[in-house]
Short mmCIF file of C-alpha atoms in Angstrom, two decimals:
data_model
loop_
_atom_site.label_atom_id
_atom_site.label_comp_id
_atom_site.label_asym_id
_atom_site.label_seq_id
_atom_site.Cartn_x
_atom_site.Cartn_y
_atom_site.Cartn_z
CA UNK A 131 36.81 42.10 2.98
CA UNK A 132 39.80 39.84 2.39
CA UNK A 133 40.77 38.99 5.82
CA UNK A 134 37.02 37.18 6.73
CA UNK A 135 37.21 35.52 3.75
CA UNK A 136 40.26 33.70 4.50
CA UNK A 137 39.69 32.98 7.74
CA UNK A 138 36.22 31.38 6.35
CA UNK A 139 38.58 29.60 3.86
CA UNK A 140 40.80 27.96 6.55
CA UNK A 141 37.74 27.38 9.03
CA UNK A 142 36.49 25.41 6.24
CA UNK A 143 39.58 23.58 5.46
CA UNK A 144 39.99 22.67 9.09
CA UNK A 145 37.01 21.12 9.59
CA UNK A 146 37.24 18.55 6.95
CA UNK A 147 40.82 17.88 6.71
CA UNK A 148 40.77 14.35 8.56
CA UNK A 149 37.09 13.50 7.22
CA UNK A 150 37.32 9.81 6.43
CA UNK A 151 34.88 6.97 6.26
CA UNK A 152 34.54 4.96 9.35
CA UNK A 153 36.05 1.28 9.04
CA UNK A 154 34.03 0.33 12.14
CA UNK A 155 30.81 0.94 11.06
CA UNK A 156 31.73 0.12 7.09
CA UNK A 157 32.72 -3.17 8.35
CA UNK A 158 29.79 -3.76 11.08
CA UNK A 159 27.54 -2.78 8.28
CA UNK A 160 28.94 -5.58 5.83
CA UNK A 161 28.94 -7.85 8.69
CA UNK A 162 25.13 -7.14 9.82
CA UNK A 163 24.06 -7.46 5.79
CA UNK A 164 26.03 -11.02 5.26
CA UNK A 165 23.95 -12.94 7.54
CA UNK A 166 20.53 -11.66 5.66
CA UNK A 167 21.97 -11.79 2.03
CA UNK A 168 23.37 -15.88 3.03
CA UNK A 169 19.99 -16.55 4.78
CA UNK A 170 17.63 -14.98 1.74
CA UNK A 171 19.68 -17.04 -0.33
CA UNK A 172 18.72 -20.26 1.73
CA UNK A 173 15.08 -19.08 1.66
CA UNK A 174 15.13 -18.88 -1.90
CA UNK A 175 16.75 -22.07 -2.92
CA UNK A 176 14.51 -23.81 -0.27
CA UNK A 177 11.37 -22.60 -2.03
CA UNK A 178 12.49 -23.74 -5.78
CA UNK A 179 13.73 -26.85 -3.85
CA UNK A 180 10.05 -26.93 -2.74
CA UNK A 181 8.48 -26.23 -5.77
CA UNK A 182 10.64 -28.77 -7.61
CA UNK A 183 9.53 -31.30 -5.35
CA UNK A 184 5.97 -30.45 -5.84
CA UNK A 185 6.56 -30.61 -9.58
CA UNK A 186 5.62 -27.30 -9.98
CA UNK A 187 8.93 -25.89 -11.83
CA UNK A 188 7.90 -28.39 -14.70
CA UNK A 189 4.39 -27.10 -14.67
CA UNK A 190 3.88 -23.55 -13.76
CA UNK A 191 0.29 -23.65 -14.43
CA UNK A 192 0.28 -25.00 -10.70
CA UNK A 193 0.96 -21.81 -9.28
CA UNK A 194 -2.39 -20.51 -10.56
CA UNK A 195 -4.85 -23.55 -10.06
CA UNK A 196 -4.28 -23.81 -6.05
CA UNK A 197 -6.98 -22.19 -4.52
CA UNK A 198 -5.65 -22.27 -0.88
CA UNK A 199 -2.54 -20.35 0.20
CA UNK A 200 0.95 -21.83 -0.91
CA UNK A 201 3.70 -21.39 2.14
CA UNK A 202 6.02 -21.63 -0.41
CA UNK A 203 5.41 -18.14 -1.89
CA UNK A 204 5.50 -16.99 1.96
CA UNK A 205 9.28 -18.35 2.00
CA UNK A 206 9.95 -16.83 -1.74
CA UNK A 207 8.68 -13.27 -0.74
CA UNK A 208 11.23 -13.47 2.36
CA UNK A 209 13.87 -14.76 0.73
CA UNK A 210 13.57 -12.44 -1.59
CA UNK A 211 13.29 -9.09 0.23
CA UNK A 212 16.13 -10.49 2.42
CA UNK A 213 18.35 -11.22 -0.18
CA UNK A 214 17.88 -8.07 -2.07
CA UNK A 215 18.25 -5.77 1.03
CA UNK A 216 21.63 -7.79 2.25
CA UNK A 217 22.79 -7.36 -1.32
CA UNK A 218 22.19 -3.47 -1.44
CA UNK A 219 23.75 -3.20 2.32
CA UNK A 220 26.82 -5.50 1.88
CA UNK A 221 28.06 -3.92 -1.43
CA UNK A 222 26.70 -0.61 -0.62
CA UNK A 223 29.02 -1.02 2.49
CA UNK A 224 31.86 -2.21 0.93
CA UNK A 225 31.74 0.12 -2.24
CA UNK A 226 30.63 3.05 -0.17
CA UNK A 227 27.69 3.54 -2.68
CA UNK A 228 25.44 5.96 -1.03
CA UNK A 229 22.71 4.97 -3.52
CA UNK A 230 22.31 1.66 -2.32
CA UNK A 231 22.88 2.24 1.03
CA UNK A 232 19.90 5.11 0.81
CA UNK A 233 17.60 1.95 -0.63
CA UNK A 234 18.75 -0.25 2.20
CA UNK A 235 17.69 2.52 4.76
CA UNK A 236 14.71 3.13 2.72
CA UNK A 237 13.49 -0.09 2.29
CA UNK A 238 13.93 -1.10 5.75
CA UNK A 239 12.20 2.25 7.26
CA UNK A 240 9.33 1.44 5.06
CA UNK A 241 9.25 -2.26 6.38
CA UNK A 242 9.55 -1.00 10.06
CA UNK A 243 6.41 1.65 9.04
CA UNK A 244 4.46 -1.12 7.67
CA UNK A 245 4.66 -3.60 10.81
CA UNK A 246 3.87 -0.78 13.03
CA UNK A 247 0.60 0.15 10.84
CA UNK A 248 -0.41 -3.23 10.50
CA UNK A 249 -0.11 -3.54 14.68
CA UNK A 250 -1.64 -0.65 15.25
CA UNK A 251 -4.60 -1.29 12.75
CA UNK A 252 -4.84 -5.28 13.98
CA UNK A 253 -5.24 -3.79 17.35
CA UNK A 254 -8.15 -0.98 16.71
CA UNK A 255 -9.73 -3.35 14.06
CA UNK A 256 -9.76 -6.74 16.57
CA UNK A 257 -13.11 -7.92 14.94
CA UNK A 258 -12.40 -7.29 11.37
CA UNK A 259 -9.01 -9.34 11.87
CA UNK A 260 -10.42 -12.04 13.88
CA UNK A 261 -13.38 -12.49 10.72
CA UNK A 262 -10.47 -11.97 8.26
CA UNK A 263 -8.21 -14.84 9.66
CA UNK A 264 -11.51 -16.88 9.91
CA UNK A 265 -12.13 -16.81 6.15
CA UNK A 266 -8.55 -17.36 5.09
CA UNK A 267 -8.43 -20.84 7.73
CA UNK A 268 -11.76 -21.89 5.69
CA UNK A 269 -10.44 -20.96 2.53
CA UNK A 270 -7.67 -23.24 3.18
CA UNK A 271 -9.53 -25.78 4.68
CA UNK A 272 -11.18 -26.50 1.08
CA UNK A 273 -7.86 -26.69 -0.69
CA UNK A 274 -6.43 -29.19 2.07
CA UNK A 275 -5.69 -31.81 -0.36
CA UNK A 276 -4.74 -29.45 -3.23
CA UNK A 277 -1.06 -28.87 -1.94
CA UNK A 278 0.94 -31.04 0.39
CA UNK A 279 2.94 -27.58 1.81
CA UNK A 280 -0.60 -26.65 2.97
CA UNK A 281 -1.57 -29.54 4.13
CA UNK A 282 1.26 -29.91 6.37
CA UNK A 283 0.95 -26.52 7.59
CA UNK A 284 -2.87 -26.95 8.50
CA UNK A 285 -2.00 -30.23 10.15
CA UNK A 286 0.83 -28.90 12.40
CA UNK A 287 -0.92 -25.95 13.42
CA UNK A 288 -4.00 -28.57 14.54
CA UNK A 289 -1.80 -30.64 16.08
CA UNK A 290 0.21 -27.96 18.22
CA UNK A 291 -2.65 -25.97 18.95
CA UNK A 292 -5.16 -29.38 19.60
CA UNK A 293 -7.82 -27.75 17.77
CA UNK A 294 -9.65 -28.74 14.58
CA UNK A 295 -11.39 -26.73 12.14
CA UNK A 296 -11.71 -22.78 12.20
CA UNK A 297 -14.64 -22.70 14.79
CA UNK A 298 -15.11 -26.61 15.18
CA UNK A 299 -14.72 -30.18 13.50
CA UNK A 300 -17.89 -29.31 11.32
CA UNK A 301 -16.02 -26.89 9.16
CA UNK A 302 -14.56 -29.72 7.54
CA UNK A 303 -17.72 -30.39 5.71
CA UNK A 304 -16.39 -27.52 3.24
CA UNK A 305 -13.77 -30.08 1.79
CA UNK A 306 -14.76 -32.36 -0.70
CA UNK A 307 -13.01 -35.35 0.56
CA UNK A 308 -14.56 -34.95 4.17
CA UNK A 309 -18.09 -33.67 3.59
CA UNK A 310 -21.09 -35.49 4.63
CA UNK A 311 -23.19 -35.29 1.51
CA UNK A 312 -24.74 -38.27 0.05
CA UNK A 313 -23.01 -38.02 -3.29
CA UNK A 314 -19.26 -38.07 -1.61
CA UNK A 315 -17.67 -41.13 -2.67
CA UNK A 316 -14.40 -40.43 -0.59
CA UNK A 317 -13.33 -42.92 2.21
CA UNK A 318 -12.68 -39.91 4.38
CA UNK A 319 -16.21 -38.82 4.28
CA UNK A 320 -17.75 -37.47 7.41
CA UNK A 321 -14.22 -37.57 8.73
CA UNK A 322 -11.45 -35.12 9.66
CA UNK A 323 -7.83 -35.30 8.98
CA UNK A 324 -5.55 -37.22 11.52
CA UNK A 325 -4.15 -33.70 13.05
CA UNK A 326 -7.84 -33.53 14.62
CA UNK A 327 -7.09 -36.74 16.43
CA UNK A 328 -6.39 -36.80 20.37
CA UNK A 329 -3.13 -38.73 20.41
CA UNK A 330 -2.38 -41.68 22.42
CA UNK A 331 1.19 -41.40 24.11
CA UNK A 332 1.74 -45.00 23.90
CA UNK A 333 1.17 -45.36 20.38
CA UNK A 334 4.52 -45.95 18.65
CA UNK A 335 3.34 -45.60 14.71
CA UNK A 336 0.83 -42.79 13.70
CA UNK A 337 -2.67 -43.45 12.89
CA UNK A 338 -3.73 -41.39 9.61
CA UNK A 339 -6.95 -43.08 9.61
CA UNK A 340 -8.22 -42.17 13.08
CA UNK A 341 -10.56 -39.43 12.14
CA UNK A 342 -12.68 -41.51 9.77
CA UNK A 343 -16.33 -41.61 10.12
CA UNK A 344 -16.04 -39.76 13.46
CA UNK A 345 -18.60 -37.05 12.34
CA UNK A 346 -20.79 -39.84 11.10
CA UNK A 347 -23.31 -39.82 14.22
CA UNK A 348 -23.41 -37.21 17.30
CA UNK A 349 -22.69 -33.77 18.10
CA UNK A 350 -18.75 -32.42 18.59
CA UNK A 351 -19.71 -33.12 22.82
CA UNK A 352 -19.43 -36.94 21.52
CA UNK A 353 -16.49 -36.77 19.93
CA UNK A 354 -14.01 -35.12 22.41
CA UNK A 355 -13.04 -38.42 23.30
CA UNK A 356 -11.50 -39.41 19.77
CA UNK A 357 -10.86 -35.56 18.31
CA UNK A 358 -10.25 -32.05 19.19
CA UNK A 359 -13.40 -30.34 19.29
CA UNK A 360 -11.73 -26.75 20.09
CA UNK A 361 -11.99 -24.63 16.79
CA UNK A 362 -8.52 -23.16 15.61
CA UNK A 363 -9.69 -19.34 16.03
CA UNK A 364 -10.74 -19.95 19.63
CA UNK A 365 -7.10 -21.85 20.02
CA UNK A 366 -5.54 -18.81 18.76
CA UNK A 367 -7.69 -16.17 20.65
CA UNK A 368 -6.21 -18.20 24.12
CA UNK A 369 -2.40 -18.47 22.97
CA UNK A 370 -1.87 -14.67 22.47
CA UNK A 371 -2.78 -13.48 26.11
CA UNK A 372 -0.78 -16.43 27.29
CA UNK A 373 1.86 -15.71 25.00
CA UNK A 374 1.86 -11.75 24.83
CA UNK A 375 5.19 -10.89 26.26
CA UNK A 376 6.70 -13.32 23.57
CA UNK A 377 4.84 -11.77 20.65
CA UNK A 378 6.40 -8.47 22.00
CA UNK A 379 9.76 -9.36 22.69
CA UNK A 380 10.13 -11.19 18.95
CA UNK A 381 8.52 -7.49 17.81
CA UNK A 382 10.90 -5.61 19.59
CA UNK A 383 14.02 -7.54 18.75
CA UNK A 384 12.75 -7.38 14.84
CA UNK A 385 12.19 -3.60 15.47
CA UNK A 386 15.46 -2.98 17.05
CA UNK A 387 17.54 -4.75 14.13
CA UNK A 388 15.90 -2.61 11.92
CA UNK A 389 16.65 0.48 13.85
CA UNK A 390 20.55 -0.86 14.01
CA UNK A 391 20.45 -1.45 10.19
CA UNK A 392 19.04 2.24 9.62
CA UNK A 393 21.66 3.63 11.85
CA UNK A 394 24.28 2.32 10.53
CA UNK A 395 23.31 3.02 6.89
CA UNK A 396 22.60 6.36 7.82
CA UNK A 397 25.69 6.94 9.78
CA UNK A 398 28.04 5.38 7.00
CA UNK A 399 25.98 7.46 4.51
CA UNK A 400 27.13 10.88 6.23
CA UNK A 401 30.83 9.90 6.50
CA UNK A 402 30.48 8.79 2.76
CA UNK A 403 29.08 12.69 2.07
CA UNK A 404 31.81 14.13 4.13
CA UNK A 405 34.50 12.64 2.26
CA UNK A 406 32.81 13.15 -1.05
CA UNK A 407 32.31 16.99 -0.20
CA UNK A 408 36.12 17.45 1.00
CA UNK A 409 37.44 16.39 -2.22
#
């Protein structure tokens, strides 16, 4: 009875006598997260700066009055999540805090699961996703003049993809400034934003009035020499197959970064638990 007990005790001591937290994994984890921590801080600062420029910080009710999508919200959400995760990873690694490291790896794993689920659902329910994106775009067409960041986002989207509206330029009838109703006093009546215009490479000055009165007569076929008549939904459907490898590559890179973060966190947690068990 005595001899097996002594053997077991000796083997137990020998297994953990050299257990220590790997400095390599510890500082790799810290370096990995300090980048995201700083990036999160920058995103948050940019978001609040943008709100300050729009006067939102002095009148917070503007946040609830906007009927479209405010791009600043996306910047702030991404910045906050990145900041919190970077903080948990940095402090958890330096202080060898198991709770923070488990929080970090758990949230990263959950985000990866959400990304994977969203990709699968988007592939399976392509029709519903297309309809949702179309409705989302039209809702923001209505709110085009309500927020400068939203306006710039739509203008960039239309200029880069050479498109106008969700399905065609007539979608701009949904906006109070561009609709063709008799009672519309706007100078932009029956027009489209300048981002719908086909630009002339010889122009050195941006003509922001090029879309005025374009839709007063004729059909989209007649407007094709002046503005883009292709809808942005069709442009998106054409863009995706052409850039499928780029989209897949971005998704793979993001997934690998997340997997590296989870691996470093779980490895560090294992080392810390071994050291604590030894003592």
